[in-house]
Amino acid sequence: MAVTTHVHWDHIGGHRYFDNIAVHELEQDWLSVQFPIPLQVVKNNLTKYPCDFPAGFDIDTYRVFQGIPQRILRDGDWLDLGNRKIQVVHTPGHSPGHCCFYEPERHYLFSGDLIYKGCLYAFYPTTDPQLFYHSVKRVQKYKISRILPGHHQLSIPVSLIDEIEAGFAQIERNGKLKQGNGLFDFGDFQLQI
Ligand SMILES: [Zn+2]
Ligand SMILES: [Zn+2]
């Protein structure tokens, strides 16, 4: 089973290798009907910075994955991996169906694009900075021993959640928590809204 935190092109590139795909209900159509961001915008993103694409990758024939999910996820659902159980925590904002995955036994949080060290994005039309902030506050309440983020460095301190929450709080206090207000730099992370 392939389970991703959300249906963005940089998270579903390997979906075609799986027969069993799980997706949050709010992004079901992004997989099986239409991806909401124009293909050219995605391609511009992929080629924005120089990088070594995998062998056989051709930007001209590239398409965002489309397919029928086998399982629809909702907040509170459990993923049973046999000897490990992981709970779905719906954390919208970066995208409407973004989920984190929480493993109570180990207190691990698979945080996707909600929490990582680097630039956090809530500027696309399908994002929502207020919801993003709300989702950060939600995961802040969990007991967490380790964060497994979707991008950049794997070893990040759990305290980063509090720092990101404080960043959003500051933007909100200044009346700036609205899409289109640009990039806010907090050192270890940036918020682009
Ligand atoms: Zn994303
Ligand atoms: Zn991502």
PDB file of C-alpha atoms and ligand atoms in Angstrom:
ATOM      1  CA  MET A   1       0.000   0.000   0.000  1.00  0.00           C
ATOM      2  CA  ALA A   2       1.252   3.484  -0.854  1.00  0.00           C
ATOM      3  CA  VAL A   3       0.111   6.167   1.576  1.00  0.00           C
ATOM      4  CA  THR A   4       1.227   9.741   1.088  1.00  0.00           C
ATOM      5  CA  THR A   5       0.604  12.782   3.231  1.00  0.00           C
ATOM      6  CA  HIS A   6      -0.917  14.611   0.267  1.00  0.00           C
ATOM      7  CA  VAL A   7      -1.350  14.517  -3.492  1.00  0.00           C
ATOM      8  CA  HIS A   8       1.441  16.815  -4.681  1.00  0.00           C
ATOM      9  CA  TRP A   9       3.614  15.792  -7.633  1.00  0.00           C
ATOM     10  CA  ASP A  10       6.728  15.475  -5.476  1.00  0.00           C
ATOM     11  CA  HIS A  11       4.987  12.907  -3.251  1.00  0.00           C
ATOM     12  CA  ILE A  12       3.193  10.712  -5.776  1.00  0.00           C
ATOM     13  CA  GLY A  13       5.896  10.187  -8.408  1.00  0.00           C
ATOM     14  CA  GLY A  14       6.174   6.514  -7.450  1.00  0.00           C
ATOM     15  CA  HIS A  15       2.448   5.788  -7.259  1.00  0.00           C
ATOM     16  CA  ARG A  16       2.526   4.026 -10.608  1.00  0.00           C
ATOM     17  CA  TYR A  17       4.564   1.244  -9.009  1.00  0.00           C
ATOM     18  CA  PHE A  18       1.759   0.415  -6.556  1.00  0.00           C
ATOM     19  CA  ASP A  19      -1.617  -1.261  -7.073  1.00  0.00           C
ATOM     20  CA  ASN A  20      -2.980  -0.176  -3.723  1.00  0.00           C
ATOM     21  CA  ILE A  21      -3.072   3.572  -3.096  1.00  0.00           C
ATOM     22  CA  ALA A  22      -4.653   5.309  -0.117  1.00  0.00           C
ATOM     23  CA  VAL A  23      -5.650   8.968  -0.205  1.00  0.00           C
ATOM     24  CA  HIS A  24      -7.563  11.424   1.970  1.00  0.00           C
ATOM     25  CA  GLU A  25     -11.126  11.944   0.805  1.00  0.00           C
ATOM     26  CA  LEU A  26     -10.548  15.627  -0.035  1.00  0.00           C
ATOM     27  CA  GLU A  27      -7.815  14.788  -2.560  1.00  0.00           C
ATOM     28  CA  GLN A  28      -9.395  11.714  -4.076  1.00  0.00           C
ATOM     29  CA  ASP A  29     -10.382  13.658  -7.192  1.00  0.00           C
ATOM     30  CA  TRP A  30      -6.860  15.054  -7.572  1.00  0.00           C
ATOM     31  CA  LEU A  31      -5.742  11.484  -8.242  1.00  0.00           C
ATOM     32  CA  SER A  32      -8.642  10.147 -10.215  1.00  0.00           C
ATOM     33  CA  VAL A  33     -10.257  13.144 -11.943  1.00  0.00           C
ATOM     34  CA  GLN A  34      -7.915  16.101 -12.293  1.00  0.00           C
ATOM     35  CA  PHE A  35      -4.903  17.576 -10.570  1.00  0.00           C
ATOM     36  CA  PRO A  36      -5.810  21.234  -9.813  1.00  0.00           C
ATOM     37  CA  ILE A  37      -2.464  22.888 -10.617  1.00  0.00           C
ATOM     38  CA  PRO A  38      -1.707  23.362 -14.361  1.00  0.00           C
ATOM     39  CA  LEU A  39       0.898  20.938 -15.721  1.00  0.00           C
ATOM     40  CA  GLN A  40       3.094  23.784 -16.917  1.00  0.00           C
ATOM     41  CA  VAL A  41       3.255  25.247 -13.384  1.00  0.00           C
ATOM     42  CA  VAL A  42       4.365  21.844 -12.091  1.00  0.00           C
ATOM     43  CA  LYS A  43       6.976  21.529 -14.831  1.00  0.00           C
ATOM     44  CA  ASN A  44       8.294  25.021 -14.081  1.00  0.00           C
ATOM     45  CA  ASN A  45       8.667  23.928 -10.456  1.00  0.00           C
ATOM     46  CA  LEU A  46      10.553  20.789 -11.413  1.00  0.00           C
ATOM     47  CA  THR A  47      13.021  22.682 -13.589  1.00  0.00           C
ATOM     48  CA  LYS A  48      13.380  25.790 -11.409  1.00  0.00           C
ATOM     49  CA  TYR A  49      16.680  24.666  -9.901  1.00  0.00           C
ATOM     50  CA  PRO A  50      19.353  22.539 -11.580  1.00  0.00           C
ATOM     51  CA  CYS A  51      19.128  18.914 -10.478  1.00  0.00           C
ATOM     52  CA  ASP A  52      19.887  15.416 -11.720  1.00  0.00           C
ATOM     53  CA  PHE A  53      16.652  13.774 -12.774  1.00  0.00           C
ATOM     54  CA  PRO A  54      16.467   9.973 -12.593  1.00  0.00           C
ATOM     55  CA  ALA A  55      17.546   8.068 -15.689  1.00  0.00           C
ATOM     56  CA  GLY A  56      14.717   7.886 -18.192  1.00  0.00           C
ATOM     57  CA  PHE A  57      12.937  10.972 -16.870  1.00  0.00           C
ATOM     58  CA  ASP A  58      11.767  13.235 -19.675  1.00  0.00           C
ATOM     59  CA  ILE A  59      10.246  16.585 -18.731  1.00  0.00           C
ATOM     60  CA  ASP A  60       8.472  16.759 -22.119  1.00  0.00           C
ATOM     61  CA  THR A  61       6.503  13.560 -21.598  1.00  0.00           C
ATOM     62  CA  TYR A  62       6.118  13.991 -17.817  1.00  0.00           C
ATOM     63  CA  ARG A  63       2.562  13.960 -16.459  1.00  0.00           C
ATOM     64  CA  VAL A  64       1.301  14.186 -12.877  1.00  0.00           C
ATOM     65  CA  PHE A  65       0.168  10.686 -11.820  1.00  0.00           C
ATOM     66  CA  GLN A  66      -3.504   9.879 -12.276  1.00  0.00           C
ATOM     67  CA  GLY A  67      -5.144   6.706 -10.989  1.00  0.00           C
ATOM     68  CA  ILE A  68      -7.941   5.242  -8.935  1.00  0.00           C
ATOM     69  CA  PRO A  69      -7.248   5.008  -5.176  1.00  0.00           C
ATOM     70  CA  GLN A  70      -8.193   1.773  -3.437  1.00  0.00           C
ATOM     71  CA  ARG A  71      -8.641   3.258  -0.012  1.00  0.00           C
ATOM     72  CA  ILE A  72     -10.110   6.586   1.125  1.00  0.00           C
ATOM     73  CA  LEU A  73      -8.712   8.018   4.357  1.00  0.00           C
ATOM     74  CA  ARG A  74     -10.517  10.127   6.942  1.00  0.00           C
ATOM     75  CA  ASP A  75      -9.321  11.805  10.116  1.00  0.00           C
ATOM     76  CA  GLY A  76      -8.847   9.255  12.887  1.00  0.00           C
ATOM     77  CA  ASP A  77      -8.545   6.222  10.594  1.00  0.00           C
ATOM     78  CA  TRP A  78      -5.940   3.606  11.433  1.00  0.00           C
ATOM     79  CA  LEU A  79      -3.336   2.166   9.093  1.00  0.00           C
ATOM     80  CA  ASP A  80      -2.541  -1.356  10.178  1.00  0.00           C
ATOM     81  CA  LEU A  81       0.981  -2.346   9.155  1.00  0.00           C
ATOM     82  CA  GLY A  82       0.779  -5.666  10.954  1.00  0.00           C
ATOM     83  CA  ASN A  83       2.855  -5.084  14.063  1.00  0.00           C
ATOM     84  CA  ARG A  84       2.576  -1.301  13.857  1.00  0.00           C
ATOM     85  CA  LYS A  85      -0.514   0.891  13.942  1.00  0.00           C
ATOM     86  CA  ILE A  86      -0.533   4.411  12.591  1.00  0.00           C
ATOM     87  CA  GLN A  87      -3.300   6.967  12.906  1.00  0.00           C
ATOM     88  CA  VAL A  88      -4.395   9.423  10.236  1.00  0.00           C
ATOM     89  CA  VAL A  89      -4.389  13.040  11.463  1.00  0.00           C
ATOM     90  CA  HIS A  90      -6.034  15.360   8.944  1.00  0.00           C
ATOM     91  CA  THR A  91      -3.881  18.514   8.833  1.00  0.00           C
ATOM     92  CA  PRO A  92      -5.150  20.716   5.968  1.00  0.00           C
ATOM     93  CA  GLY A  93      -3.538  23.990   4.910  1.00  0.00           C
ATOM     94  CA  HIS A  94      -0.617  23.053   2.688  1.00  0.00           C
ATOM     95  CA  SER A  95      -3.272  21.192   0.694  1.00  0.00           C
ATOM     96  CA  PRO A  96      -6.913  20.431   1.567  1.00  0.00           C
ATOM     97  CA  GLY A  97      -6.386  16.723   2.212  1.00  0.00           C
ATOM     98  CA  HIS A  98      -2.936  16.897   3.793  1.00  0.00           C
ATOM     99  CA  CYS A  99      -2.523  14.338   6.579  1.00  0.00           C
ATOM    100  CA  CYS A 100       0.128  13.626   9.145  1.00  0.00           C
ATOM    101  CA  PHE A 101       0.532  10.077  10.402  1.00  0.00           C
ATOM    102  CA  TYR A 102       0.975   9.429  14.097  1.00  0.00           C
ATOM    103  CA  GLU A 103       2.314   6.276  15.663  1.00  0.00           C
ATOM    104  CA  PRO A 104       1.223   6.311  19.336  1.00  0.00           C
ATOM    105  CA  GLU A 105       3.463   3.446  20.385  1.00  0.00           C
ATOM    106  CA  ARG A 106       6.664   5.209  19.349  1.00  0.00           C
ATOM    107  CA  HIS A 107       5.284   8.769  19.420  1.00  0.00           C
ATOM    108  CA  TYR A 108       6.484   9.286  15.861  1.00  0.00           C
ATOM    109  CA  LEU A 109       4.919  11.953  13.700  1.00  0.00           C
ATOM    110  CA  PHE A 110       5.225  11.604   9.932  1.00  0.00           C
ATOM    111  CA  SER A 111       4.710  15.286   9.229  1.00  0.00           C
ATOM    112  CA  GLY A 112       4.757  15.548   5.425  1.00  0.00           C
ATOM    113  CA  ASP A 113       4.860  19.173   4.288  1.00  0.00           C
ATOM    114  CA  LEU A 114       3.359  20.554   7.517  1.00  0.00           C
ATOM    115  CA  ILE A 115       6.558  20.479   9.575  1.00  0.00           C
ATOM    116  CA  TYR A 116      10.101  20.516   8.205  1.00  0.00           C
ATOM    117  CA  LYS A 117      13.200  22.673   8.274  1.00  0.00           C
ATOM    118  CA  GLY A 118      13.056  24.886   5.210  1.00  0.00           C
ATOM    119  CA  CYS A 119      10.442  26.885   3.349  1.00  0.00           C
ATOM    120  CA  LEU A 120       6.863  25.878   4.185  1.00  0.00           C
ATOM    121  CA  TYR A 121       4.408  26.634   1.412  1.00  0.00           C
ATOM    122  CA  ALA A 122       0.895  28.013   1.673  1.00  0.00           C
ATOM    123  CA  PHE A 123       0.759  30.275  -1.354  1.00  0.00           C
ATOM    124  CA  TYR A 124      -0.857  28.076  -4.005  1.00  0.00           C
ATOM    125  CA  PRO A 125      -4.568  28.742  -4.669  1.00  0.00           C
ATOM    126  CA  THR A 126      -5.318  25.296  -3.162  1.00  0.00           C
ATOM    127  CA  THR A 127      -3.530  26.157   0.096  1.00  0.00           C
ATOM    128  CA  ASP A 128      -4.855  27.997   3.132  1.00  0.00           C
ATOM    129  CA  PRO A 129      -2.452  29.717   5.576  1.00  0.00           C
ATOM    130  CA  GLN A 130      -5.082  29.927   8.352  1.00  0.00           C
ATOM    131  CA  LEU A 131      -5.818  26.213   8.113  1.00  0.00           C
ATOM    132  CA  PHE A 132      -2.080  25.516   7.992  1.00  0.00           C
ATOM    133  CA  TYR A 133      -1.646  27.428  11.266  1.00  0.00           C
ATOM    134  CA  HIS A 134      -4.589  25.556  12.792  1.00  0.00           C
ATOM    135  CA  SER A 135      -3.037  22.219  11.778  1.00  0.00           C
ATOM    136  CA  VAL A 136       0.316  23.143  13.343  1.00  0.00           C
ATOM    137  CA  LYS A 137      -1.543  23.927  16.579  1.00  0.00           C
ATOM    138  CA  ARG A 138      -3.281  20.570  16.330  1.00  0.00           C
ATOM    139  CA  VAL A 139      -0.116  18.464  16.074  1.00  0.00           C
ATOM    140  CA  GLN A 140       1.476  20.594  18.800  1.00  0.00           C
ATOM    141  CA  LYS A 141      -0.877  18.854  21.263  1.00  0.00           C
ATOM    142  CA  TYR A 142       0.481  15.382  20.461  1.00  0.00           C
ATOM    143  CA  LYS A 143       3.189  13.732  22.500  1.00  0.00           C
ATOM    144  CA  ILE A 144       6.010  13.416  19.970  1.00  0.00           C
ATOM    145  CA  SER A 145       9.434  11.808  20.324  1.00  0.00           C
ATOM    146  CA  ARG A 146      10.490  12.163  16.717  1.00  0.00           C
ATOM    147  CA  ILE A 147       9.366  14.006  13.609  1.00  0.00           C
ATOM    148  CA  LEU A 148       9.770  12.355  10.208  1.00  0.00           C
ATOM    149  CA  PRO A 149       9.381  15.241   7.756  1.00  0.00           C
ATOM    150  CA  GLY A 150       8.567  15.201   4.052  1.00  0.00           C
ATOM    151  CA  HIS A 151      11.561  17.279   2.958  1.00  0.00           C
ATOM    152  CA  HIS A 152      15.147  18.271   3.718  1.00  0.00           C
ATOM    153  CA  GLN A 153      16.924  17.112   6.884  1.00  0.00           C
ATOM    154  CA  LEU A 154      15.547  14.053   8.652  1.00  0.00           C
ATOM    155  CA  SER A 155      16.937  14.941  12.065  1.00  0.00           C
ATOM    156  CA  ILE A 156      14.975  17.931  13.235  1.00  0.00           C
ATOM    157  CA  PRO A 157      14.128  18.815  16.825  1.00  0.00           C
ATOM    158  CA  VAL A 158      10.587  18.268  18.073  1.00  0.00           C
ATOM    159  CA  SER A 159      10.714  21.884  19.284  1.00  0.00           C
ATOM    160  CA  LEU A 160      10.477  22.979  15.645  1.00  0.00           C
ATOM    161  CA  ILE A 161       6.697  22.520  15.910  1.00  0.00           C
ATOM    162  CA  ASP A 162       6.547  25.178  18.646  1.00  0.00           C
ATOM    163  CA  GLU A 163       8.800  27.467  16.637  1.00  0.00           C
ATOM    164  CA  ILE A 164       6.603  27.181  13.543  1.00  0.00           C
ATOM    165  CA  GLU A 165       3.509  27.773  15.674  1.00  0.00           C
ATOM    166  CA  ALA A 166       5.153  30.900  17.119  1.00  0.00           C
ATOM    167  CA  GLY A 167       5.996  32.083  13.595  1.00  0.00           C
ATOM    168  CA  PHE A 168       2.378  31.779  12.508  1.00  0.00           C
ATOM    169  CA  ALA A 169       1.228  33.477  15.731  1.00  0.00           C
ATOM    170  CA  GLN A 170       3.504  36.426  15.009  1.00  0.00           C
ATOM    171  CA  ILE A 171       2.227  36.790  11.439  1.00  0.00           C
ATOM    172  CA  GLU A 172      -1.347  36.607  12.713  1.00  0.00           C
ATOM    173  CA  ARG A 173      -0.701  39.227  15.427  1.00  0.00           C
ATOM    174  CA  ASN A 174       0.555  41.561  12.721  1.00  0.00           C
ATOM    175  CA  GLY A 175      -2.625  40.997  10.730  1.00  0.00           C
ATOM    176  CA  LYS A 176      -0.666  39.414   7.883  1.00  0.00           C
ATOM    177  CA  LEU A 177      -1.967  35.839   7.875  1.00  0.00           C
ATOM    178  CA  LYS A 178      -3.524  36.106   4.430  1.00  0.00           C
ATOM    179  CA  GLN A 179      -2.523  34.531   1.189  1.00  0.00           C
ATOM    180  CA  GLY A 180      -0.403  36.797  -1.002  1.00  0.00           C
ATOM    181  CA  ASN A 181       1.582  38.417   1.801  1.00  0.00           C
ATOM    182  CA  GLY A 182       4.818  36.776   0.709  1.00  0.00           C
ATOM    183  CA  LEU A 183       7.775  35.233   2.459  1.00  0.00           C
ATOM    184  CA  PHE A 184       8.451  35.405   6.193  1.00  0.00           C
ATOM    185  CA  ASP A 185      11.901  34.271   7.317  1.00  0.00           C
ATOM    186  CA  PHE A 186      12.375  32.788  10.787  1.00  0.00           C
ATOM    187  CA  GLY A 187      15.884  31.392  10.341  1.00  0.00           C
ATOM    188  CA  ASP A 188      15.413  27.609  10.499  1.00  0.00           C
ATOM    189  CA  PHE A 189      12.229  27.836   8.490  1.00  0.00           C
ATOM    190  CA  GLN A 190      10.341  30.229   6.251  1.00  0.00           C
ATOM    191  CA  LEU A 191       6.641  30.646   5.685  1.00  0.00           C
ATOM    192  CA  GLN A 192       5.546  31.546   2.185  1.00  0.00           C
ATOM    193  CA  ILE A 193       1.899  32.526   2.100  1.00  0.00           C
TER     194      ILE A 193
HETATM  195 ZN    ZN B   1       3.310  19.527  -0.966  1.00  0.00          ZN
HETATM  196 ZN    ZN B   2       6.415  18.233  -0.764  1.00  0.00          ZN
END
